[in-house]
Amino acid sequence: MTDLAQALAALEATAQADLASASDAATLEAVRVRWFGRKGSLATILRGLGEMDAAERPAAGKLANEVKRRLEVALEERQAALVALAQAAALTAARLDVTLPGQPVTIGRLHPSTQVLRRICQIWATMGFQIYRSRDVESDEMNFELLNIPAHHPARDMWDTFYTTTEGVLLRTHTSPGQIRAMREFHPEPIRVVLPGMCYRYEQITARSEIQFHQVEGLAVGRNITMTDLKGTLISFAHRMFGAERKVRFRASYFPFTEPSAEMDVECLICGGSGCSICKQSGWLEILGCGMVHPRVLQNGGYDPDVYSGFAFGMGPERITMLLHRIDDIRYFWANDLRFLEQF
Ligand code: DAH
């Protein structure tokens, strides 16, 4: 019994020393296996109990279990201590300065021409015009023929076209082909639509012209629509868009798909009418083309020109955006320069 007691005391002392000196998880695990494992010293002693006298066994067992229990507690404490040490070391290694400013969140915004496009459509919506979406890739027939612009007609010079490799398929040069599509869809109902969309032209890029740009086309078809309706409606639009005092003028013009045709100018907002490079010193900025829908175009849309009449217009939101924000070069719109875009 005393032999056993001595052996246990020696074992406990050495085991405690081992535990105390284990300075990382791997060493501690090796210590655990050495003392507590199935082949460890403690197990060997406990197995030896079976061979003792029955009279001595309970006291010896109690002693051995007490030692085992104390060592188990010591092991757990050491494990916890090592975890705490590792955490503390990790925290010091990756010190976090909570007073540093955070990453600024970049808030997206709508492109300036999208903003103006939406405003234009909203104004037309309040005037009873619904949005009609047409396609960017068009047929030669829709983009030209049915709009009274036959092949070889000199008026085709007005639109330098991007053709595709497929015969008769092109990128629309204006939103006007949507007029035919709308008429064919709405016939025989009266029509009041605006068609917003991107247009494409094979052009020299300058401060005033780009190869891609938006247009908002408008179309009204009914039984008694006159030039007076056209003028009144467009003046009303201009006043809502640019302010009620804004001066507006109509000039006679020519488009193959309208007769008569006109263009509407708004007083130049950049120079206030005194003349600058944007308005080519005229004091006026052309913002749209318009006219009474040509009888042949009405017919192509399915409407009998003896019964129906209509007006149409097409305007460029980028030009209007330039007016509103005093932008002097159209090339800023698609250059994707954040210094420009972030101002809106
Ligand atoms: N499609 C013309 C262009 O791109 C603009 C235009 C003029 C549209 C007169 C119309 C219109 O609907 O009536 O230059």
PDB file of C-alpha atoms in Angstrom, residues 50-283:
ATOM      1  CA  GLY A  50      -6.817  -5.965  -9.884  1.00  0.00           C
ATOM      2  CA  GLU A  51      -3.974  -8.071  -8.616  1.00  0.00           C
ATOM      3  CA  MET A  52      -4.022  -6.615  -5.087  1.00  0.00           C
ATOM      4  CA  ASP A  53      -5.475  -8.118  -1.961  1.00  0.00           C
ATOM      5  CA  ALA A  54      -9.221  -7.666  -1.819  1.00  0.00           C
ATOM      6  CA  ALA A  55      -8.824  -5.999   1.588  1.00  0.00           C
ATOM      7  CA  GLU A  56      -6.438  -3.344   0.315  1.00  0.00           C
ATOM      8  CA  ARG A  57      -8.126  -2.751  -3.016  1.00  0.00           C
ATOM      9  CA  PRO A  58     -10.837  -0.168  -1.993  1.00  0.00           C
ATOM     10  CA  ALA A  59      -8.387   2.166  -0.248  1.00  0.00           C
ATOM     11  CA  ALA A  60      -5.853   1.822  -3.075  1.00  0.00           C
ATOM     12  CA  GLY A  61      -8.554   2.376  -5.699  1.00  0.00           C
ATOM     13  CA  LYS A  62      -9.761   5.495  -3.883  1.00  0.00           C
ATOM     14  CA  LEU A  63      -6.226   6.876  -3.746  1.00  0.00           C
ATOM     15  CA  ALA A  64      -5.575   6.143  -7.425  1.00  0.00           C
ATOM     16  CA  ASN A  65      -8.862   7.712  -8.494  1.00  0.00           C
ATOM     17  CA  GLU A  66      -8.135  10.852  -6.494  1.00  0.00           C
ATOM     18  CA  VAL A  67      -4.802  11.216  -8.232  1.00  0.00           C
ATOM     19  CA  LYS A  68      -6.449  10.556 -11.608  1.00  0.00           C
ATOM     20  CA  ARG A  69      -9.134  13.158 -10.911  1.00  0.00           C
ATOM     21  CA  ARG A  70      -6.614  15.826  -9.846  1.00  0.00           C
ATOM     22  CA  LEU A  71      -4.533  15.218 -12.950  1.00  0.00           C
ATOM     23  CA  GLU A  72      -7.620  15.412 -15.168  1.00  0.00           C
ATOM     24  CA  VAL A  73      -8.512  18.775 -13.649  1.00  0.00           C
ATOM     25  CA  ALA A  74      -4.948  19.964 -14.178  1.00  0.00           C
ATOM     26  CA  LEU A  75      -5.069  18.802 -17.810  1.00  0.00           C
ATOM     27  CA  GLU A  76      -8.313  20.704 -18.480  1.00  0.00           C
ATOM     28  CA  GLU A  77      -6.938  23.833 -16.841  1.00  0.00           C
ATOM     29  CA  ARG A  78      -3.796  23.636 -18.920  1.00  0.00           C
ATOM     30  CA  GLN A  79      -5.818  23.135 -22.098  1.00  0.00           C
ATOM     31  CA  ALA A  80      -7.967  26.175 -21.306  1.00  0.00           C
ATOM     32  CA  ALA A  81      -4.888  28.218 -20.461  1.00  0.00           C
ATOM     33  CA  LEU A  82      -3.213  27.332 -23.756  1.00  0.00           C
ATOM     34  CA  VAL A  83      -6.359  28.253 -25.743  1.00  0.00           C
ATOM     35  CA  ALA A  84      -6.479  31.613 -23.967  1.00  0.00           C
ATOM     36  CA  LEU A  85      -2.788  32.184 -24.670  1.00  0.00           C
ATOM     37  CA  ALA A  86      -3.240  31.338 -28.366  1.00  0.00           C
ATOM     38  CA  GLN A  87      -6.188  33.713 -28.626  1.00  0.00           C
ATOM     39  CA  ALA A  88      -4.292  36.498 -26.935  1.00  0.00           C
ATOM     40  CA  ALA A  89      -1.344  35.939 -29.272  1.00  0.00           C
ATOM     41  CA  ALA A  90      -3.624  35.985 -32.337  1.00  0.00           C
ATOM     42  CA  LEU A  91      -5.264  39.205 -31.171  1.00  0.00           C
ATOM     43  CA  THR A  92      -1.947  40.920 -30.663  1.00  0.00           C
ATOM     44  CA  ALA A  93      -0.644  39.681 -34.007  1.00  0.00           C
ATOM     45  CA  ALA A  94      -3.675  41.016 -35.936  1.00  0.00           C
ATOM     46  CA  ARG A  95      -4.308  44.152 -33.978  1.00  0.00           C
ATOM     47  CA  LEU A  96      -7.536  45.823 -35.126  1.00  0.00           C
ATOM     48  CA  ASP A  97      -7.770  49.591 -34.949  1.00  0.00           C
ATOM     49  CA  VAL A  98     -11.483  50.184 -34.567  1.00  0.00           C
ATOM     50  CA  THR A  99     -10.985  53.931 -34.897  1.00  0.00           C
ATOM     51  CA  LEU A 100      -9.860  53.636 -38.550  1.00  0.00           C
ATOM     52  CA  PRO A 101     -12.388  55.039 -41.048  1.00  0.00           C
ATOM     53  CA  GLY A 102     -14.369  52.336 -42.909  1.00  0.00           C
ATOM     54  CA  GLN A 103     -14.394  51.659 -46.645  1.00  0.00           C
ATOM     55  CA  PRO A 104     -16.655  54.269 -48.219  1.00  0.00           C
ATOM     56  CA  VAL A 105     -19.731  52.703 -49.845  1.00  0.00           C
ATOM     57  CA  THR A 106     -20.015  53.756 -53.488  1.00  0.00           C
ATOM     58  CA  ILE A 107     -23.604  54.547 -54.284  1.00  0.00           C
ATOM     59  CA  GLY A 108     -24.622  53.886 -57.872  1.00  0.00           C
ATOM     60  CA  ARG A 109     -26.622  56.421 -59.819  1.00  0.00           C
ATOM     61  CA  LEU A 110     -28.498  56.704 -63.053  1.00  0.00           C
ATOM     62  CA  HIS A 111     -26.678  57.906 -66.133  1.00  0.00           C
ATOM     63  CA  PRO A 112     -27.540  61.556 -66.876  1.00  0.00           C
ATOM     64  CA  SER A 113     -29.244  60.675 -70.135  1.00  0.00           C
ATOM     65  CA  THR A 114     -31.279  57.923 -68.417  1.00  0.00           C
ATOM     66  CA  GLN A 115     -32.428  60.533 -65.902  1.00  0.00           C
ATOM     67  CA  VAL A 116     -33.491  62.933 -68.645  1.00  0.00           C
ATOM     68  CA  LEU A 117     -34.994  60.129 -70.748  1.00  0.00           C
ATOM     69  CA  ARG A 118     -37.167  59.159 -67.785  1.00  0.00           C
ATOM     70  CA  ARG A 119     -38.205  62.732 -67.165  1.00  0.00           C
ATOM     71  CA  ILE A 120     -39.193  63.172 -70.810  1.00  0.00           C
ATOM     72  CA  CYS A 121     -41.247  59.966 -70.715  1.00  0.00           C
ATOM     73  CA  GLN A 122     -42.864  61.053 -67.455  1.00  0.00           C
ATOM     74  CA  ILE A 123     -43.953  64.370 -68.967  1.00  0.00           C
ATOM     75  CA  TRP A 124     -45.416  62.575 -71.981  1.00  0.00           C
ATOM     76  CA  ALA A 125     -47.139  60.124 -69.642  1.00  0.00           C
ATOM     77  CA  THR A 126     -48.883  62.988 -67.833  1.00  0.00           C
ATOM     78  CA  MET A 127     -50.055  64.135 -71.260  1.00  0.00           C
ATOM     79  CA  GLY A 128     -51.594  60.738 -71.996  1.00  0.00           C
ATOM     80  CA  PHE A 129     -48.835  59.135 -74.085  1.00  0.00           C
ATOM     81  CA  GLN A 130     -47.951  55.547 -73.269  1.00  0.00           C
ATOM     82  CA  ILE A 131     -44.495  54.014 -73.683  1.00  0.00           C
ATOM     83  CA  TYR A 132     -44.015  51.755 -76.695  1.00  0.00           C
ATOM     84  CA  ARG A 133     -40.811  49.754 -76.964  1.00  0.00           C
ATOM     85  CA  SER A 134     -39.419  48.907 -80.355  1.00  0.00           C
ATOM     86  CA  ARG A 135     -36.243  47.136 -81.448  1.00  0.00           C
ATOM     87  CA  ASP A 136     -32.639  48.321 -81.990  1.00  0.00           C
ATOM     88  CA  VAL A 137     -31.931  45.918 -84.865  1.00  0.00           C
ATOM     89  CA  GLU A 138     -34.295  46.756 -87.686  1.00  0.00           C
ATOM     90  CA  SER A 139     -35.037  45.858 -91.243  1.00  0.00           C
ATOM     91  CA  ASP A 140     -34.225  48.209 -94.074  1.00  0.00           C
ATOM     92  CA  GLU A 141     -37.931  48.071 -94.873  1.00  0.00           C
ATOM     93  CA  MET A 142     -39.031  49.428 -91.465  1.00  0.00           C
ATOM     94  CA  ASN A 143     -36.183  51.890 -91.025  1.00  0.00           C
ATOM     95  CA  PHE A 144     -36.490  53.353 -94.547  1.00  0.00           C
ATOM     96  CA  GLU A 145     -38.928  51.913 -97.112  1.00  0.00           C
ATOM     97  CA  LEU A 146     -42.152  52.075 -95.095  1.00  0.00           C
ATOM     98  CA  LEU A 147     -41.204  55.558 -93.866  1.00  0.00           C
ATOM     99  CA  ASN A 148     -41.292  56.758 -97.460  1.00  0.00           C
ATOM    100  CA  ILE A 149     -37.527  56.621 -97.930  1.00  0.00           C
ATOM    101  CA  PRO A 150     -36.999  54.266-100.900  1.00  0.00           C
ATOM    102  CA  ALA A 151     -33.591  52.861-101.799  1.00  0.00           C
ATOM    103  CA  HIS A 152     -31.508  55.417-103.738  1.00  0.00           C
ATOM    104  CA  HIS A 153     -33.721  58.244-102.482  1.00  0.00           C
ATOM    105  CA  PRO A 154     -31.416  61.201-101.782  1.00  0.00           C
ATOM    106  CA  ALA A 155     -32.991  61.547 -98.325  1.00  0.00           C
ATOM    107  CA  ARG A 156     -31.044  58.455 -97.267  1.00  0.00           C
ATOM    108  CA  ASP A 157     -28.022  60.728 -97.093  1.00  0.00           C
ATOM    109  CA  MET A 158     -29.513  62.125 -93.890  1.00  0.00           C
ATOM    110  CA  TRP A 159     -28.805  58.831 -92.112  1.00  0.00           C
ATOM    111  CA  ASP A 160     -25.384  57.221 -92.345  1.00  0.00           C
ATOM    112  CA  THR A 161     -26.188  53.663 -91.496  1.00  0.00           C
ATOM    113  CA  PHE A 162     -24.533  50.742 -89.723  1.00  0.00           C
ATOM    114  CA  TYR A 163     -25.485  47.718 -91.824  1.00  0.00           C
ATOM    115  CA  THR A 164     -25.140  44.161 -90.555  1.00  0.00           C
ATOM    116  CA  THR A 165     -23.695  41.310 -92.575  1.00  0.00           C
ATOM    117  CA  THR A 166     -27.251  40.116 -93.161  1.00  0.00           C
ATOM    118  CA  GLU A 167     -28.837  41.656 -96.256  1.00  0.00           C
ATOM    119  CA  GLY A 168     -31.580  44.114 -95.320  1.00  0.00           C
ATOM    120  CA  VAL A 169     -30.781  44.117 -91.575  1.00  0.00           C
ATOM    121  CA  LEU A 170     -29.339  47.214 -89.917  1.00  0.00           C
ATOM    122  CA  LEU A 171     -29.084  49.130 -86.647  1.00  0.00           C
ATOM    123  CA  ARG A 172     -31.923  51.624 -86.548  1.00  0.00           C
ATOM    124  CA  THR A 173     -30.759  55.119 -87.409  1.00  0.00           C
ATOM    125  CA  HIS A 174     -33.783  56.658 -85.680  1.00  0.00           C
ATOM    126  CA  THR A 175     -36.741  55.506 -83.582  1.00  0.00           C
ATOM    127  CA  SER A 176     -39.180  56.295 -86.415  1.00  0.00           C
ATOM    128  CA  PRO A 177     -39.533  52.644 -87.608  1.00  0.00           C
ATOM    129  CA  GLY A 178     -41.282  52.077 -84.270  1.00  0.00           C
ATOM    130  CA  GLN A 179     -44.109  54.225 -85.689  1.00  0.00           C
ATOM    131  CA  ILE A 180     -44.903  51.537 -88.266  1.00  0.00           C
ATOM    132  CA  ARG A 181     -44.708  48.776 -85.652  1.00  0.00           C
ATOM    133  CA  ALA A 182     -46.970  50.703 -83.260  1.00  0.00           C
ATOM    134  CA  MET A 183     -49.520  51.475 -85.992  1.00  0.00           C
ATOM    135  CA  ARG A 184     -49.649  47.849 -87.129  1.00  0.00           C
ATOM    136  CA  GLU A 185     -50.156  46.738 -83.531  1.00  0.00           C
ATOM    137  CA  PHE A 186     -52.772  49.349 -82.520  1.00  0.00           C
ATOM    138  CA  HIS A 187     -54.785  49.496 -85.752  1.00  0.00           C
ATOM    139  CA  PRO A 188     -57.637  50.494 -85.924  1.00  0.00           C
ATOM    140  CA  GLU A 189     -57.506  52.157 -82.478  1.00  0.00           C
ATOM    141  CA  PRO A 190     -56.338  55.760 -82.050  1.00  0.00           C
ATOM    142  CA  ILE A 191     -52.698  56.021 -80.928  1.00  0.00           C
ATOM    143  CA  ARG A 192     -50.774  58.150 -78.479  1.00  0.00           C
ATOM    144  CA  VAL A 193     -47.344  56.678 -77.810  1.00  0.00           C
ATOM    145  CA  VAL A 194     -43.757  57.681 -77.130  1.00  0.00           C
ATOM    146  CA  LEU A 195     -40.953  55.352 -78.161  1.00  0.00           C
ATOM    147  CA  PRO A 196     -37.676  55.809 -76.284  1.00  0.00           C
ATOM    148  CA  GLY A 197     -34.570  53.977 -77.465  1.00  0.00           C
ATOM    149  CA  MET A 198     -30.971  53.946 -78.660  1.00  0.00           C
ATOM    150  CA  CYS A 199     -30.149  54.842 -82.269  1.00  0.00           C
ATOM    151  CA  TYR A 200     -26.958  54.311 -84.239  1.00  0.00           C
ATOM    152  CA  ARG A 201     -25.261  56.235 -87.006  1.00  0.00           C
ATOM    153  CA  TYR A 202     -22.047  55.749 -88.895  1.00  0.00           C
ATOM    154  CA  GLU A 203     -20.839  59.267 -88.289  1.00  0.00           C
ATOM    155  CA  GLN A 204     -17.799  61.343 -87.566  1.00  0.00           C
ATOM    156  CA  ILE A 205     -17.739  61.748 -83.773  1.00  0.00           C
ATOM    157  CA  THR A 206     -17.595  65.415 -82.806  1.00  0.00           C
ATOM    158  CA  ALA A 207     -18.666  67.621 -79.912  1.00  0.00           C
ATOM    159  CA  ARG A 208     -22.156  67.661 -81.428  1.00  0.00           C
ATOM    160  CA  SER A 209     -22.619  64.179 -82.888  1.00  0.00           C
ATOM    161  CA  GLU A 210     -22.059  60.667 -81.643  1.00  0.00           C
ATOM    162  CA  ILE A 211     -22.440  57.258 -83.301  1.00  0.00           C
ATOM    163  CA  GLN A 212     -24.960  56.188 -80.655  1.00  0.00           C
ATOM    164  CA  PHE A 213     -27.542  58.306 -78.948  1.00  0.00           C
ATOM    165  CA  HIS A 214     -31.080  58.110 -77.639  1.00  0.00           C
ATOM    166  CA  GLN A 215     -34.218  59.334 -79.302  1.00  0.00           C
ATOM    167  CA  VAL A 216     -37.729  59.661 -78.017  1.00  0.00           C
ATOM    168  CA  GLU A 217     -40.175  59.288 -80.850  1.00  0.00           C
ATOM    169  CA  GLY A 218     -43.780  60.359 -80.471  1.00  0.00           C
ATOM    170  CA  LEU A 219     -46.832  59.391 -82.463  1.00  0.00           C
ATOM    171  CA  ALA A 220     -50.463  60.411 -82.277  1.00  0.00           C
ATOM    172  CA  VAL A 221     -52.995  58.998 -84.729  1.00  0.00           C
ATOM    173  CA  GLY A 222     -56.712  59.678 -84.708  1.00  0.00           C
ATOM    174  CA  ARG A 223     -59.614  60.951 -86.742  1.00  0.00           C
ATOM    175  CA  ASN A 224     -59.249  64.718 -86.355  1.00  0.00           C
ATOM    176  CA  ILE A 225     -55.624  65.439 -85.537  1.00  0.00           C
ATOM    177  CA  THR A 226     -54.307  68.694 -86.989  1.00  0.00           C
ATOM    178  CA  MET A 227     -51.100  70.722 -87.124  1.00  0.00           C
ATOM    179  CA  THR A 228     -52.576  72.851 -84.323  1.00  0.00           C
ATOM    180  CA  ASP A 229     -52.631  69.779 -82.074  1.00  0.00           C
ATOM    181  CA  LEU A 230     -49.008  69.119 -82.954  1.00  0.00           C
ATOM    182  CA  LYS A 231     -47.887  72.668 -82.109  1.00  0.00           C
ATOM    183  CA  GLY A 232     -49.930  72.922 -78.927  1.00  0.00           C
ATOM    184  CA  THR A 233     -48.783  69.547 -77.654  1.00  0.00           C
ATOM    185  CA  LEU A 234     -45.093  70.203 -78.334  1.00  0.00           C
ATOM    186  CA  ILE A 235     -45.180  73.714 -76.855  1.00  0.00           C
ATOM    187  CA  SER A 236     -46.839  72.268 -73.771  1.00  0.00           C
ATOM    188  CA  PHE A 237     -44.112  69.650 -73.537  1.00  0.00           C
ATOM    189  CA  ALA A 238     -41.350  72.269 -73.897  1.00  0.00           C
ATOM    190  CA  HIS A 239     -42.869  74.405 -71.157  1.00  0.00           C
ATOM    191  CA  ARG A 240     -43.109  71.435 -68.793  1.00  0.00           C
ATOM    192  CA  MET A 241     -39.564  70.385 -69.618  1.00  0.00           C
ATOM    193  CA  PHE A 242     -37.779  73.751 -69.682  1.00  0.00           C
ATOM    194  CA  GLY A 243     -40.086  76.098 -67.780  1.00  0.00           C
ATOM    195  CA  ALA A 244     -43.186  78.067 -68.785  1.00  0.00           C
ATOM    196  CA  GLU A 245     -41.244  81.217 -69.788  1.00  0.00           C
ATOM    197  CA  ARG A 246     -38.969  79.390 -72.175  1.00  0.00           C
ATOM    198  CA  LYS A 247     -39.113  80.667 -75.749  1.00  0.00           C
ATOM    199  CA  VAL A 248     -39.824  78.088 -78.428  1.00  0.00           C
ATOM    200  CA  ARG A 249     -39.966  78.397 -82.207  1.00  0.00           C
ATOM    201  CA  PHE A 250     -40.944  76.187 -85.131  1.00  0.00           C
ATOM    202  CA  ARG A 251     -39.059  76.184 -88.424  1.00  0.00           C
ATOM    203  CA  ALA A 252     -40.288  74.586 -91.624  1.00  0.00           C
ATOM    204  CA  SER A 253     -38.237  71.521 -92.461  1.00  0.00           C
ATOM    205  CA  TYR A 254     -38.302  68.341 -94.492  1.00  0.00           C
ATOM    206  CA  PHE A 255     -38.649  64.701 -93.471  1.00  0.00           C
ATOM    207  CA  PRO A 256     -39.810  62.065 -95.950  1.00  0.00           C
ATOM    208  CA  PHE A 257     -42.277  60.575 -93.431  1.00  0.00           C
ATOM    209  CA  THR A 258     -44.078  63.816 -92.515  1.00  0.00           C
ATOM    210  CA  GLU A 259     -45.882  66.444 -94.568  1.00  0.00           C
ATOM    211  CA  PRO A 260     -45.677  69.233 -93.638  1.00  0.00           C
ATOM    212  CA  SER A 261     -42.521  68.903 -91.538  1.00  0.00           C
ATOM    213  CA  ALA A 262     -40.994  71.207 -88.953  1.00  0.00           C
ATOM    214  CA  GLU A 263     -38.265  71.469 -86.370  1.00  0.00           C
ATOM    215  CA  MET A 264     -38.706  72.936 -82.909  1.00  0.00           C
ATOM    216  CA  ASP A 265     -35.993  75.053 -81.327  1.00  0.00           C
ATOM    217  CA  VAL A 266     -35.651  76.093 -77.701  1.00  0.00           C
ATOM    218  CA  GLU A 267     -33.812  79.184 -76.579  1.00  0.00           C
ATOM    219  CA  CYS A 268     -30.188  78.210 -75.874  1.00  0.00           C
ATOM    220  CA  LEU A 269     -29.834  77.706 -72.129  1.00  0.00           C
ATOM    221  CA  ILE A 270     -26.066  77.781 -72.289  1.00  0.00           C
ATOM    222  CA  CYS A 271     -25.699  81.313 -73.650  1.00  0.00           C
ATOM    223  CA  GLY A 272     -29.231  82.552 -72.908  1.00  0.00           C
ATOM    224  CA  GLY A 273     -29.802  83.318 -76.578  1.00  0.00           C
ATOM    225  CA  SER A 274     -26.796  85.570 -77.175  1.00  0.00           C
ATOM    226  CA  GLY A 275     -24.920  82.970 -79.235  1.00  0.00           C
ATOM    227  CA  CYS A 276     -22.255  80.392 -78.349  1.00  0.00           C
ATOM    228  CA  SER A 277     -20.438  77.441 -79.896  1.00  0.00           C
ATOM    229  CA  ILE A 278     -23.176  74.995 -78.862  1.00  0.00           C
ATOM    230  CA  CYS A 279     -25.983  76.868 -80.628  1.00  0.00           C
ATOM    231  CA  LYS A 280     -23.621  77.822 -83.457  1.00  0.00           C
ATOM    232  CA  GLN A 281     -24.066  81.491 -82.506  1.00  0.00           C
ATOM    233  CA  SER A 282     -27.794  81.338 -83.317  1.00  0.00           C
ATOM    234  CA  GLY A 283     -29.159  81.555 -79.772  1.00  0.00           C
TER     235      GLY A 283
END
